[in-house]
PDB file of C-alpha atoms and ligand atoms in Angstrom:
ATOM      1  CA  MET D   1      17.445  25.681  18.343  1.00  0.00           C
ATOM      2  CA  PRO D   2      14.481  23.823  19.900  1.00  0.00           C
ATOM      3  CA  ALA D   3      14.579  20.028  20.146  1.00  0.00           C
ATOM      4  CA  LEU D   4      13.449  18.143  17.049  1.00  0.00           C
ATOM      5  CA  SER D   5      11.598  14.854  17.245  1.00  0.00           C
ATOM      6  CA  ALA D   6      10.287  12.113  14.972  1.00  0.00           C
ATOM      7  CA  SER D   7       8.155   9.056  15.750  1.00  0.00           C
ATOM      8  CA  ALA D   8       7.332   5.858  13.911  1.00  0.00           C
ATOM      9  CA  PRO D   9       4.699   3.217  14.685  1.00  0.00           C
ATOM     10  CA  GLY D  10       4.992  -0.483  15.365  1.00  0.00           C
ATOM     11  CA  LYS D  11       3.482  -2.959  12.928  1.00  0.00           C
ATOM     12  CA  VAL D  12       1.969  -6.402  12.652  1.00  0.00           C
ATOM     13  CA  ILE D  13       2.000  -8.747   9.716  1.00  0.00           C
ATOM     14  CA  LEU D  14      -1.551  -9.961   9.086  1.00  0.00           C
ATOM     15  CA  PHE D  15      -0.706 -12.535   6.415  1.00  0.00           C
ATOM     16  CA  GLY D  16       2.284 -13.879   4.540  1.00  0.00           C
ATOM     17  CA  GLU D  17       5.332 -13.690   6.843  1.00  0.00           C
ATOM     18  CA  HIS D  18       8.283 -15.877   5.826  1.00  0.00           C
ATOM     19  CA  ALA D  19       6.773 -16.666   2.396  1.00  0.00           C
ATOM     20  CA  VAL D  20       7.305 -12.960   1.636  1.00  0.00           C
ATOM     21  CA  VAL D  21      11.079 -13.539   1.804  1.00  0.00           C
ATOM     22  CA  TYR D  22      10.612 -15.899  -1.185  1.00  0.00           C
ATOM     23  CA  GLY D  23       8.653 -13.472  -3.356  1.00  0.00           C
ATOM     24  CA  GLN D  24       5.095 -14.153  -2.174  1.00  0.00           C
ATOM     25  CA  PRO D  25       2.783 -11.258  -1.201  1.00  0.00           C
ATOM     26  CA  ALA D  26       2.207 -10.320   2.448  1.00  0.00           C
ATOM     27  CA  ILE D  27      -0.054  -7.869   4.248  1.00  0.00           C
ATOM     28  CA  ALA D  28       1.121  -5.673   7.119  1.00  0.00           C
ATOM     29  CA  VAL D  29      -0.518  -2.814   8.999  1.00  0.00           C
ATOM     30  CA  PRO D  30       0.877  -0.125  11.312  1.00  0.00           C
ATOM     31  CA  VAL D  31       0.083  -0.263  15.033  1.00  0.00           C
ATOM     32  CA  THR D  32       0.044   3.314  16.249  1.00  0.00           C
ATOM     33  CA  HIS D  33      -0.627   2.465  19.923  1.00  0.00           C
ATOM     34  CA  VAL D  34       3.075   1.774  20.219  1.00  0.00           C
ATOM     35  CA  GLN D  35       5.756   4.104  18.886  1.00  0.00           C
ATOM     36  CA  ALA D  36       9.481   4.643  18.667  1.00  0.00           C
ATOM     37  CA  LYS D  37      10.570   8.221  19.253  1.00  0.00           C
ATOM     38  CA  ALA D  38      13.869   9.964  18.524  1.00  0.00           C
ATOM     39  CA  ILE D  39      14.718  13.450  19.796  1.00  0.00           C
ATOM     40  CA  VAL D  40      17.685  15.563  18.717  1.00  0.00           C
ATOM     41  CA  THR D  41      19.002  18.580  20.557  1.00  0.00           C
ATOM     42  CA  ALA D  42      21.881  20.668  19.265  1.00  0.00           C
ATOM     43  CA  ASN D  43      25.031  20.762  21.359  1.00  0.00           C
ATOM     44  CA  PRO D  44      26.476  24.170  20.457  1.00  0.00           C
ATOM     45  CA  ARG D  45      29.538  23.686  22.684  1.00  0.00           C
ATOM     46  CA  GLY D  46      30.438  20.257  21.247  1.00  0.00           C
ATOM     47  CA  THR D  47      33.024  19.703  18.551  1.00  0.00           C
ATOM     48  CA  ALA D  48      31.748  19.079  15.034  1.00  0.00           C
ATOM     49  CA  GLY D  49      31.069  15.393  14.442  1.00  0.00           C
ATOM     50  CA  SER D  50      30.387  14.653  18.108  1.00  0.00           C
ATOM     51  CA  VAL D  51      27.115  12.721  18.490  1.00  0.00           C
ATOM     52  CA  HIS D  52      25.989  11.710  21.965  1.00  0.00           C
ATOM     53  CA  ILE D  53      23.415   8.892  22.009  1.00  0.00           C
ATOM     54  CA  GLN D  54      21.100   7.874  24.832  1.00  0.00           C
ATOM     55  CA  ALA D  55      18.786   4.876  24.524  1.00  0.00           C
ATOM     56  CA  PRO D  56      17.660   4.156  28.097  1.00  0.00           C
ATOM     57  CA  ASP D  57      15.510   1.132  27.076  1.00  0.00           C
ATOM     58  CA  ILE D  58      18.681  -0.745  26.130  1.00  0.00           C
ATOM     59  CA  ASP D  59      20.959   0.953  28.720  1.00  0.00           C
ATOM     60  CA  LEU D  60      22.948   2.743  26.066  1.00  0.00           C
ATOM     61  CA  ASP D  61      24.663   6.059  26.796  1.00  0.00           C
ATOM     62  CA  CYS D  62      27.691   6.668  24.599  1.00  0.00           C
ATOM     63  CA  TYR D  63      29.137   8.538  21.641  1.00  0.00           C
ATOM     64  CA  LEU D  64      28.589   7.529  18.028  1.00  0.00           C
ATOM     65  CA  ARG D  65      32.338   7.094  17.549  1.00  0.00           C
ATOM     66  CA  ASP D  66      32.335   4.390  20.276  1.00  0.00           C
ATOM     67  CA  LEU D  67      29.786   2.206  18.474  1.00  0.00           C
ATOM     68  CA  ALA D  68      30.754  -0.509  16.000  1.00  0.00           C
ATOM     69  CA  PRO D  69      29.734   0.347  12.410  1.00  0.00           C
ATOM     70  CA  GLU D  70      27.328  -2.614  12.472  1.00  0.00           C
ATOM     71  CA  ASN D  71      25.490  -1.254  15.508  1.00  0.00           C
ATOM     72  CA  PRO D  72      21.941  -0.516  14.264  1.00  0.00           C
ATOM     73  CA  LEU D  73      21.868   3.048  15.657  1.00  0.00           C
ATOM     74  CA  ALA D  74      25.313   3.792  14.221  1.00  0.00           C
ATOM     75  CA  LYS D  75      24.261   2.360  10.866  1.00  0.00           C
ATOM     76  CA  ALA D  76      21.095   4.491  10.796  1.00  0.00           C
ATOM     77  CA  ILE D  77      22.930   7.725  11.692  1.00  0.00           C
ATOM     78  CA  ASN D  78      25.868   7.043   9.393  1.00  0.00           C
ATOM     79  CA  GLY D  79      23.450   6.127   6.595  1.00  0.00           C
ATOM     80  CA  VAL D  80      21.917   9.598   6.807  1.00  0.00           C
ATOM     81  CA  LEU D  81      25.302  11.350   6.996  1.00  0.00           C
ATOM     82  CA  THR D  82      26.639   9.418   4.003  1.00  0.00           C
ATOM     83  CA  SER D  83      23.550  10.001   1.884  1.00  0.00           C
ATOM     84  CA  LEU D  84      23.720  13.744   2.636  1.00  0.00           C
ATOM     85  CA  SER D  85      27.518  13.745   2.085  1.00  0.00           C
ATOM     86  CA  ILE D  86      28.097  15.221   5.545  1.00  0.00           C
ATOM     87  CA  GLU D  87      31.186  13.962   7.342  1.00  0.00           C
ATOM     88  CA  HIS D  88      31.220  16.195  10.426  1.00  0.00           C
ATOM     89  CA  PRO D  89      27.709  17.317  11.408  1.00  0.00           C
ATOM     90  CA  PRO D  90      27.300  20.010  14.058  1.00  0.00           C
ATOM     91  CA  ALA D  91      27.462  18.316  17.480  1.00  0.00           C
ATOM     92  CA  PHE D  92      24.145  16.943  18.681  1.00  0.00           C
ATOM     93  CA  ASN D  93      22.518  14.730  21.297  1.00  0.00           C
ATOM     94  CA  LEU D  94      20.158  11.959  20.219  1.00  0.00           C
ATOM     95  CA  ARG D  95      17.709  10.318  22.609  1.00  0.00           C
ATOM     96  CA  VAL D  96      15.809   7.218  21.512  1.00  0.00           C
ATOM     97  CA  THR D  97      12.868   5.644  23.348  1.00  0.00           C
ATOM     98  CA  SER D  98      10.294   3.081  22.285  1.00  0.00           C
ATOM     99  CA  SER D  99       7.125   1.516  23.629  1.00  0.00           C
ATOM    100  CA  ILE D 100       7.237  -1.229  20.968  1.00  0.00           C
ATOM    101  CA  PRO D 101       8.071  -4.640  22.491  1.00  0.00           C
ATOM    102  CA  LEU D 102      11.619  -5.639  21.458  1.00  0.00           C
ATOM    103  CA  ALA D 103      12.325  -8.687  19.269  1.00  0.00           C
ATOM    104  CA  SER D 104       8.639  -9.624  19.180  1.00  0.00           C
ATOM    105  CA  GLY D 105       7.676  -9.239  15.536  1.00  0.00           C
ATOM    106  CA  MET D 106       6.285  -5.738  15.972  1.00  0.00           C
ATOM    107  CA  GLY D 107       8.897  -3.907  13.971  1.00  0.00           C
ATOM    108  CA  SER D 108      10.681  -2.226  16.878  1.00  0.00           C
ATOM    109  CA  GLY D 109      14.016  -2.169  15.057  1.00  0.00           C
ATOM    110  CA  ALA D 110      12.539  -0.671  11.894  1.00  0.00           C
ATOM    111  CA  ALA D 111      10.564   1.934  13.836  1.00  0.00           C
ATOM    112  CA  ILE D 112      13.651   3.066  15.760  1.00  0.00           C
ATOM    113  CA  SER D 113      15.609   3.360  12.508  1.00  0.00           C
ATOM    114  CA  VAL D 114      12.859   5.342  10.763  1.00  0.00           C
ATOM    115  CA  ALA D 115      12.524   7.774  13.685  1.00  0.00           C
ATOM    116  CA  VAL D 116      16.314   8.220  13.974  1.00  0.00           C
ATOM    117  CA  ILE D 117      16.831   8.676  10.229  1.00  0.00           C
ATOM    118  CA  ARG D 118      14.054  11.272   9.968  1.00  0.00           C
ATOM    119  CA  VAL D 119      15.118  13.298  12.985  1.00  0.00           C
ATOM    120  CA  VAL D 120      18.827  13.331  12.133  1.00  0.00           C
ATOM    121  CA  ALA D 121      18.015  14.450   8.568  1.00  0.00           C
ATOM    122  CA  ALA D 122      15.690  17.151   9.941  1.00  0.00           C
ATOM    123  CA  PHE D 123      18.451  18.376  12.271  1.00  0.00           C
ATOM    124  CA  LEU D 124      20.696  18.690   9.216  1.00  0.00           C
ATOM    125  CA  GLY D 125      18.010  20.742   7.485  1.00  0.00           C
ATOM    126  CA  ARG D 126      16.774  18.028   5.149  1.00  0.00           C
ATOM    127  CA  GLN D 127      13.543  16.136   4.788  1.00  0.00           C
ATOM    128  CA  LEU D 128      14.253  12.795   3.173  1.00  0.00           C
ATOM    129  CA  PRO D 129      11.587  11.322   0.880  1.00  0.00           C
ATOM    130  CA  ASP D 130       9.839   8.238   2.288  1.00  0.00           C
ATOM    131  CA  GLU D 131      11.450   6.062  -0.354  1.00  0.00           C
ATOM    132  CA  GLN D 132      14.907   7.010   0.915  1.00  0.00           C
ATOM    133  CA  VAL D 133      13.947   6.620   4.582  1.00  0.00           C
ATOM    134  CA  SER D 134      12.660   3.130   3.775  1.00  0.00           C
ATOM    135  CA  ALA D 135      15.790   2.226   1.793  1.00  0.00           C
ATOM    136  CA  LEU D 136      18.134   3.400   4.579  1.00  0.00           C
ATOM    137  CA  THR D 137      16.055   1.493   7.141  1.00  0.00           C
ATOM    138  CA  TYR D 138      16.263  -1.623   4.968  1.00  0.00           C
ATOM    139  CA  GLU D 139      20.066  -1.455   5.215  1.00  0.00           C
ATOM    140  CA  VAL D 140      19.794  -1.416   9.021  1.00  0.00           C
ATOM    141  CA  GLU D 141      17.230  -4.252   8.973  1.00  0.00           C
ATOM    142  CA  LYS D 142      19.828  -6.490   7.340  1.00  0.00           C
ATOM    143  CA  ILE D 143      21.691  -6.487  10.669  1.00  0.00           C
ATOM    144  CA  TYR D 144      18.674  -7.977  12.457  1.00  0.00           C
ATOM    145  CA  HIS D 145      17.243 -10.172   9.733  1.00  0.00           C
ATOM    146  CA  GLY D 146      20.073 -11.263   7.482  1.00  0.00           C
ATOM    147  CA  THR D 147      17.869 -11.425   4.368  1.00  0.00           C
ATOM    148  CA  PRO D 148      14.897  -9.137   5.081  1.00  0.00           C
ATOM    149  CA  SER D 149      12.057  -9.018   2.592  1.00  0.00           C
ATOM    150  CA  GLY D 150      11.667  -5.261   3.135  1.00  0.00           C
ATOM    151  CA  ILE D 151       8.146  -5.448   4.555  1.00  0.00           C
ATOM    152  CA  ASP D 152       9.016  -4.005   7.991  1.00  0.00           C
ATOM    153  CA  ASN D 153      10.801  -0.880   6.736  1.00  0.00           C
ATOM    154  CA  THR D 154       8.016  -0.304   4.194  1.00  0.00           C
ATOM    155  CA  VAL D 155       5.000  -0.488   6.518  1.00  0.00           C
ATOM    156  CA  VAL D 156       6.735   1.454   9.282  1.00  0.00           C
ATOM    157  CA  THR D 157       7.981   4.217   6.963  1.00  0.00           C
ATOM    158  CA  TYR D 158       4.688   4.752   5.141  1.00  0.00           C
ATOM    159  CA  ALA D 159       2.567   4.075   8.268  1.00  0.00           C
ATOM    160  CA  MET D 160      -0.304   2.631   6.273  1.00  0.00           C
ATOM    161  CA  PRO D 161      -1.615  -0.838   5.404  1.00  0.00           C
ATOM    162  CA  VAL D 162       0.563  -2.402   2.721  1.00  0.00           C
ATOM    163  CA  TYR D 163       0.300  -5.323   0.338  1.00  0.00           C
ATOM    164  CA  PHE D 164       3.946  -6.059  -0.086  1.00  0.00           C
ATOM    165  CA  ILE D 165       5.846  -8.059  -2.694  1.00  0.00           C
ATOM    166  CA  LYS D 166       9.631  -8.064  -2.380  1.00  0.00           C
ATOM    167  CA  GLY D 167      11.345  -5.840  -4.916  1.00  0.00           C
ATOM    168  CA  GLN D 168       8.100  -4.259  -6.141  1.00  0.00           C
ATOM    169  CA  PRO D 169       6.832  -0.720  -5.518  1.00  0.00           C
ATOM    170  CA  ILE D 170       4.688  -0.302  -2.411  1.00  0.00           C
ATOM    171  CA  GLN D 171       0.984  -1.122  -2.878  1.00  0.00           C
ATOM    172  CA  THR D 172      -1.557   0.194  -0.411  1.00  0.00           C
ATOM    173  CA  PHE D 173      -5.184  -0.900  -0.401  1.00  0.00           C
ATOM    174  CA  ALA D 174      -8.537   0.213   0.939  1.00  0.00           C
ATOM    175  CA  VAL D 175      -9.904  -1.247   4.158  1.00  0.00           C
ATOM    176  CA  ASN D 176     -13.590  -1.242   3.299  1.00  0.00           C
ATOM    177  CA  ARG D 177     -14.768  -2.078   6.825  1.00  0.00           C
ATOM    178  CA  PRO D 178     -12.533  -1.512   9.892  1.00  0.00           C
ATOM    179  CA  PHE D 179     -11.793  -4.608  11.965  1.00  0.00           C
ATOM    180  CA  THR D 180     -10.339  -5.312  15.381  1.00  0.00           C
ATOM    181  CA  ILE D 181      -7.169  -7.238  16.048  1.00  0.00           C
ATOM    182  CA  VAL D 182      -5.992  -8.362  19.472  1.00  0.00           C
ATOM    183  CA  ILE D 183      -2.219  -8.809  19.643  1.00  0.00           C
ATOM    184  CA  GLY D 184      -0.884 -11.171  22.309  1.00  0.00           C
ATOM    185  CA  ASN D 185       2.769 -11.301  23.338  1.00  0.00           C
ATOM    186  CA  THR D 186       4.214 -14.680  24.376  1.00  0.00           C
ATOM    187  CA  GLY D 187       6.934 -12.821  26.283  1.00  0.00           C
ATOM    188  CA  VAL D 188       9.471 -15.013  24.486  1.00  0.00           C
ATOM    189  CA  ARG D 189      11.995 -12.843  22.649  1.00  0.00           C
ATOM    190  CA  SER D 190      12.897 -14.412  19.373  1.00  0.00           C
ATOM    191  CA  PRO D 191      15.354 -12.913  16.907  1.00  0.00           C
ATOM    192  CA  THR D 192      13.798 -12.931  13.441  1.00  0.00           C
ATOM    193  CA  SER D 193      17.148 -13.825  11.851  1.00  0.00           C
ATOM    194  CA  VAL D 194      17.167 -17.256  13.566  1.00  0.00           C
ATOM    195  CA  ALA D 195      13.664 -18.207  12.381  1.00  0.00           C
ATOM    196  CA  VAL D 196      14.360 -16.854   8.874  1.00  0.00           C
ATOM    197  CA  GLY D 197      17.694 -18.748   8.780  1.00  0.00           C
ATOM    198  CA  ASP D 198      16.036 -22.019   9.856  1.00  0.00           C
ATOM    199  CA  VAL D 199      13.341 -21.693   7.192  1.00  0.00           C
ATOM    200  CA  ARG D 200      16.093 -21.132   4.651  1.00  0.00           C
ATOM    201  CA  LYS D 201      17.893 -24.327   5.745  1.00  0.00           C
ATOM    202  CA  ASN D 202      14.635 -26.309   5.551  1.00  0.00           C
ATOM    203  CA  TRP D 203      13.896 -24.866   2.111  1.00  0.00           C
ATOM    204  CA  GLN D 204      17.386 -25.774   0.894  1.00  0.00           C
ATOM    205  CA  ALA D 205      16.933 -29.332   2.189  1.00  0.00           C
ATOM    206  CA  ASP D 206      13.488 -29.757   0.596  1.00  0.00           C
ATOM    207  CA  PRO D 207      12.808 -26.972  -1.910  1.00  0.00           C
ATOM    208  CA  ALA D 208       9.715 -28.542  -3.509  1.00  0.00           C
ATOM    209  CA  SER D 209       7.776 -28.952  -0.231  1.00  0.00           C
ATOM    210  CA  PHE D 210       8.719 -25.539   1.110  1.00  0.00           C
ATOM    211  CA  GLU D 211       7.954 -23.739  -2.126  1.00  0.00           C
ATOM    212  CA  ALA D 212       4.516 -25.383  -2.129  1.00  0.00           C
ATOM    213  CA  LEU D 213       3.951 -24.035   1.407  1.00  0.00           C
ATOM    214  CA  PHE D 214       5.146 -20.542   0.387  1.00  0.00           C
ATOM    215  CA  ALA D 215       2.783 -20.586  -2.614  1.00  0.00           C
ATOM    216  CA  GLN D 216      -0.194 -21.578  -0.418  1.00  0.00           C
ATOM    217  CA  ILE D 217       0.630 -18.756   1.986  1.00  0.00           C
ATOM    218  CA  GLY D 218       0.861 -16.319  -0.928  1.00  0.00           C
ATOM    219  CA  GLU D 219      -2.553 -17.466  -2.158  1.00  0.00           C
ATOM    220  CA  ILE D 220      -3.997 -16.762   1.313  1.00  0.00           C
ATOM    221  CA  ALA D 221      -2.516 -13.246   1.319  1.00  0.00           C
ATOM    222  CA  GLN D 222      -4.125 -12.550  -2.059  1.00  0.00           C
ATOM    223  CA  GLN D 223      -7.502 -13.790  -0.864  1.00  0.00           C
ATOM    224  CA  ALA D 224      -7.182 -11.764   2.342  1.00  0.00           C
ATOM    225  CA  ARG D 225      -6.539  -8.580   0.401  1.00  0.00           C
ATOM    226  CA  LEU D 226      -9.681  -9.146  -1.669  1.00  0.00           C
ATOM    227  CA  ALA D 227     -11.716  -9.836   1.479  1.00  0.00           C
ATOM    228  CA  ILE D 228     -10.407  -6.676   3.217  1.00  0.00           C
ATOM    229  CA  GLU D 229     -11.128  -4.556   0.149  1.00  0.00           C
ATOM    230  CA  ALA D 230     -14.632  -6.022  -0.094  1.00  0.00           C
ATOM    231  CA  GLY D 231     -15.323  -5.533   3.640  1.00  0.00           C
ATOM    232  CA  GLN D 232     -15.805  -9.314   4.072  1.00  0.00           C
ATOM    233  CA  ILE D 233     -14.166  -9.424   7.466  1.00  0.00           C
ATOM    234  CA  GLU D 234     -15.670 -12.821   8.424  1.00  0.00           C
ATOM    235  CA  ALA D 235     -13.667 -14.377   5.593  1.00  0.00           C
ATOM    236  CA  LEU D 236     -10.398 -13.303   7.249  1.00  0.00           C
ATOM    237  CA  GLY D 237     -10.760 -15.608  10.273  1.00  0.00           C
ATOM    238  CA  PRO D 238     -10.497 -18.916   8.407  1.00  0.00           C
ATOM    239  CA  LEU D 239      -7.669 -17.467   6.293  1.00  0.00           C
ATOM    240  CA  MET D 240      -5.747 -16.635   9.491  1.00  0.00           C
ATOM    241  CA  ASP D 241      -6.296 -20.160  10.833  1.00  0.00           C
ATOM    242  CA  GLU D 242      -5.095 -21.654   7.557  1.00  0.00           C
ATOM    243  CA  ASN D 243      -2.056 -19.341   7.490  1.00  0.00           C
ATOM    244  CA  HIS D 244      -1.147 -20.394  11.045  1.00  0.00           C
ATOM    245  CA  LYS D 245      -1.232 -24.084  10.052  1.00  0.00           C
ATOM    246  CA  LEU D 246       1.134 -23.374   7.177  1.00  0.00           C
ATOM    247  CA  LEU D 247       3.473 -21.432   9.496  1.00  0.00           C
ATOM    248  CA  GLN D 248       3.486 -24.455  11.817  1.00  0.00           C
ATOM    249  CA  ALA D 249       4.510 -26.552   8.813  1.00  0.00           C
ATOM    250  CA  LEU D 250       7.345 -24.069   8.183  1.00  0.00           C
ATOM    251  CA  THR D 251       8.446 -24.847  11.804  1.00  0.00           C
ATOM    252  CA  VAL D 252       8.177 -21.250  13.015  1.00  0.00           C
ATOM    253  CA  SER D 253       5.407 -21.637  15.591  1.00  0.00           C
ATOM    254  CA  SER D 254       6.128 -22.625  19.201  1.00  0.00           C
ATOM    255  CA  PRO D 255       4.176 -24.170  22.111  1.00  0.00           C
ATOM    256  CA  GLU D 256       3.658 -20.687  23.597  1.00  0.00           C
ATOM    257  CA  LEU D 257       2.327 -19.275  20.320  1.00  0.00           C
ATOM    258  CA  ASP D 258       0.047 -22.279  19.741  1.00  0.00           C
ATOM    259  CA  GLN D 259      -1.309 -21.945  23.279  1.00  0.00           C
ATOM    260  CA  LEU D 260      -2.234 -18.282  22.775  1.00  0.00           C
ATOM    261  CA  VAL D 261      -3.718 -18.994  19.335  1.00  0.00           C
ATOM    262  CA  ASP D 262      -5.893 -21.802  20.810  1.00  0.00           C
ATOM    263  CA  ALA D 263      -6.954 -19.642  23.774  1.00  0.00           C
ATOM    264  CA  ALA D 264      -8.035 -16.811  21.465  1.00  0.00           C
ATOM    265  CA  ARG D 265     -10.082 -19.173  19.305  1.00  0.00           C
ATOM    266  CA  GLN D 266     -11.762 -20.700  22.350  1.00  0.00           C
ATOM    267  CA  ALA D 267     -12.661 -17.197  23.538  1.00  0.00           C
ATOM    268  CA  GLY D 268     -14.507 -16.572  20.280  1.00  0.00           C
ATOM    269  CA  ALA D 269     -11.855 -15.115  17.972  1.00  0.00           C
ATOM    270  CA  LEU D 270     -12.880 -15.421  14.319  1.00  0.00           C
ATOM    271  CA  GLY D 271      -9.355 -16.644  13.564  1.00  0.00           C
ATOM    272  CA  ALA D 272      -5.827 -16.441  14.985  1.00  0.00           C
ATOM    273  CA  LYS D 273      -2.224 -16.907  13.917  1.00  0.00           C
ATOM    274  CA  LEU D 274       1.327 -16.081  14.884  1.00  0.00           C
ATOM    275  CA  SER D 275       2.605 -12.804  13.478  1.00  0.00           C
ATOM    276  CA  GLY D 276       6.131 -11.940  12.363  1.00  0.00           C
ATOM    277  CA  GLY D 277       9.193 -14.113  12.632  1.00  0.00           C
ATOM    278  CA  GLY D 278       7.599 -16.589  15.056  1.00  0.00           C
ATOM    279  CA  ARG D 279       9.142 -19.035  17.598  1.00  0.00           C
ATOM    280  CA  GLY D 280       8.086 -16.417  20.161  1.00  0.00           C
ATOM    281  CA  GLY D 281       7.005 -12.815  19.907  1.00  0.00           C
ATOM    282  CA  ASN D 282       3.409 -12.064  19.071  1.00  0.00           C
ATOM    283  CA  MET D 283       0.254 -13.682  17.779  1.00  0.00           C
ATOM    284  CA  ILE D 284      -2.833 -11.918  16.475  1.00  0.00           C
ATOM    285  CA  ALA D 285      -6.523 -12.733  16.801  1.00  0.00           C
ATOM    286  CA  LEU D 286      -9.412 -11.344  14.795  1.00  0.00           C
ATOM    287  CA  ALA D 287     -12.088 -10.077  17.170  1.00  0.00           C
ATOM    288  CA  ASP D 288     -15.462  -8.459  16.866  1.00  0.00           C
ATOM    289  CA  ALA D 289     -16.307  -5.505  19.067  1.00  0.00           C
ATOM    290  CA  ALA D 290     -18.327  -7.761  21.384  1.00  0.00           C
ATOM    291  CA  ASN D 291     -15.622 -10.338  22.176  1.00  0.00           C
ATOM    292  CA  ALA D 292     -12.354  -8.356  22.087  1.00  0.00           C
ATOM    293  CA  GLN D 293     -12.246  -8.013  25.877  1.00  0.00           C
ATOM    294  CA  ALA D 294     -12.944 -11.725  26.411  1.00  0.00           C
ATOM    295  CA  ILE D 295     -10.092 -12.564  24.032  1.00  0.00           C
ATOM    296  CA  VAL D 296      -7.729 -10.213  25.901  1.00  0.00           C
ATOM    297  CA  GLN D 297      -8.630 -11.952  29.197  1.00  0.00           C
ATOM    298  CA  ALA D 298      -8.231 -15.424  27.654  1.00  0.00           C
ATOM    299  CA  LEU D 299      -4.780 -14.490  26.318  1.00  0.00           C
ATOM    300  CA  ILE D 300      -3.651 -13.208  29.701  1.00  0.00           C
ATOM    301  CA  ASP D 301      -5.007 -16.342  31.418  1.00  0.00           C
ATOM    302  CA  ALA D 302      -3.068 -18.433  28.871  1.00  0.00           C
ATOM    303  CA  GLY D 303       0.202 -16.667  29.729  1.00  0.00           C
ATOM    304  CA  ALA D 304       0.404 -13.601  27.460  1.00  0.00           C
ATOM    305  CA  THR D 305       2.727 -11.003  28.961  1.00  0.00           C
ATOM    306  CA  GLY D 306       0.935  -8.163  27.217  1.00  0.00           C
ATOM    307  CA  THR D 307      -1.883  -7.479  24.784  1.00  0.00           C
ATOM    308  CA  ILE D 308      -2.731  -4.629  22.432  1.00  0.00           C
ATOM    309  CA  THR D 309      -6.164  -4.183  20.893  1.00  0.00           C
ATOM    310  CA  THR D 310      -6.080  -2.192  17.691  1.00  0.00           C
ATOM    311  CA  ALA D 311      -8.554  -1.275  14.960  1.00  0.00           C
ATOM    312  CA  VAL D 312      -7.319  -1.725  11.401  1.00  0.00           C
ATOM    313  CA  GLY D 313      -8.591   0.789   8.894  1.00  0.00           C
ATOM    314  CA  SER D 314     -10.404   3.134  11.244  1.00  0.00           C
TER     315      SER D 314
HETATM  316  O1  PMV J   1      10.207  -8.482  12.081  1.00  0.00           O
HETATM  317  P1  PMV J   1       9.245  -9.609  12.152  1.00  0.00           P
HETATM  318  O2  PMV J   1       9.532 -10.572  13.247  1.00  0.00           O
HETATM  319  O3  PMV J   1       7.828  -9.170  12.046  1.00  0.00           O
HETATM  320  O4  PMV J   1       9.470 -10.578  10.873  1.00  0.00           O
HETATM  321  C1  PMV J   1       9.488 -10.126   9.608  1.00  0.00           C
HETATM  322  C2  PMV J   1       8.770 -11.057   8.725  1.00  0.00           C
HETATM  323  C3  PMV J   1       9.537 -12.143   8.035  1.00  0.00           C
HETATM  324  O5  PMV J   1       8.747 -12.461   6.893  1.00  0.00           O
HETATM  325  C4  PMV J   1       9.639 -13.374   8.930  1.00  0.00           C
HETATM  326  C5  PMV J   1      10.937 -11.747   7.607  1.00  0.00           C
HETATM  327  C6  PMV J   1      10.964 -10.701   6.493  1.00  0.00           C
HETATM  328  O6  PMV J   1      12.034 -10.146   6.276  1.00  0.00           O
HETATM  329  O7  PMV J   1       9.948 -10.476   5.829  1.00  0.00           O
END
C-alpha cells in the first residue's frame, strides 16, 4: 500500500478573537503558505493496534500506547478509531510535520489534528465528512484552549474564509476584492488557554465592562464582513485599528505586539492588530500591493522573528 497523506493550512483571525468565545461573530481566513502534513504508511509486519508516531518538530518518536490519553496526537487518533468503532487498526506508522509557527495564533494545533484525523481515517478506508473532522478537532482543541469557541477547527477544516458564531452552522462569505495581509510573528510563544483564562477572570470580575467590549468587537466583525463583501478594503484598516484597541482593553496585547502594530502603521499599513490569543504570537497588517514589502521590512526592523505575506480571497 503506498503512503497516504493529508495536509491542512494555518489560519489567521482577522476580526473578533476572544469576543467570539462569548458568542460574538469573528472572521478567520486560511493561510495556505504554511501547512501541517500527516503521512501514514502501513506496517504489515506490526501487530494489530500498533501505531508508531514520529513528529520531529516536537522531538516525538514513540508508540500511541505510550502517550497519555490527553496528548493531542493521541486524542486525534483515538477520536478517529472510536468514531469508526475500530479498536485494533492494522499496524501503521504516522509522521507529522508542520511549517505553521507553534503557539502563535496561527492554528498549528488545529491543522495538525485535521491532517492526522483525515489521514488516519483514509488509511482505515473511510473519508470523514468535514463536519465530523471539525467536531473531532474541536475535542482536541479543548486540550489547548480550555473553552475554545470552535473557530480554529472550523476555518482549518473547511480551508475557506469563515464568519463564525459559536454554536451556529459555518457561514462563508464572498471576498469581493482580494486584499493583502502581512503577518508578523513576535517570536513570543503564548498559550491561548492562558490568555483566554485571564479574559474569563476579568469578565467574571467585571461582567458589564467586558460584555460591552465584546459587543463592540462583535459590531466591528459585522462591519468588516460587509466591507469585505462590498470590496471596500480601505474600510478594513480603521476597523482593525479599533479592534486592536479593544483587545488592548481586554488585556491580551503585549509590548511586543504593540511595537509590531505601531511599526506596521508607520510603514504605511492601512490598519493593524494582534491576531489570535494574543500576549505574543502574531499580529496582522493590512497592506496594499505597493507597501507590503516596506511593511515586512519595518516588522523585521521592529523585532519580528518571521513574516508571511498572504492574499485573502485570491
Ligand atoms: O488559536 P488562536 O491563538 O488563534 O486563538 C483562538 C482565538 C480565541 O478567540 C482567542 C480563542 C477561541 O477559542 O476562539
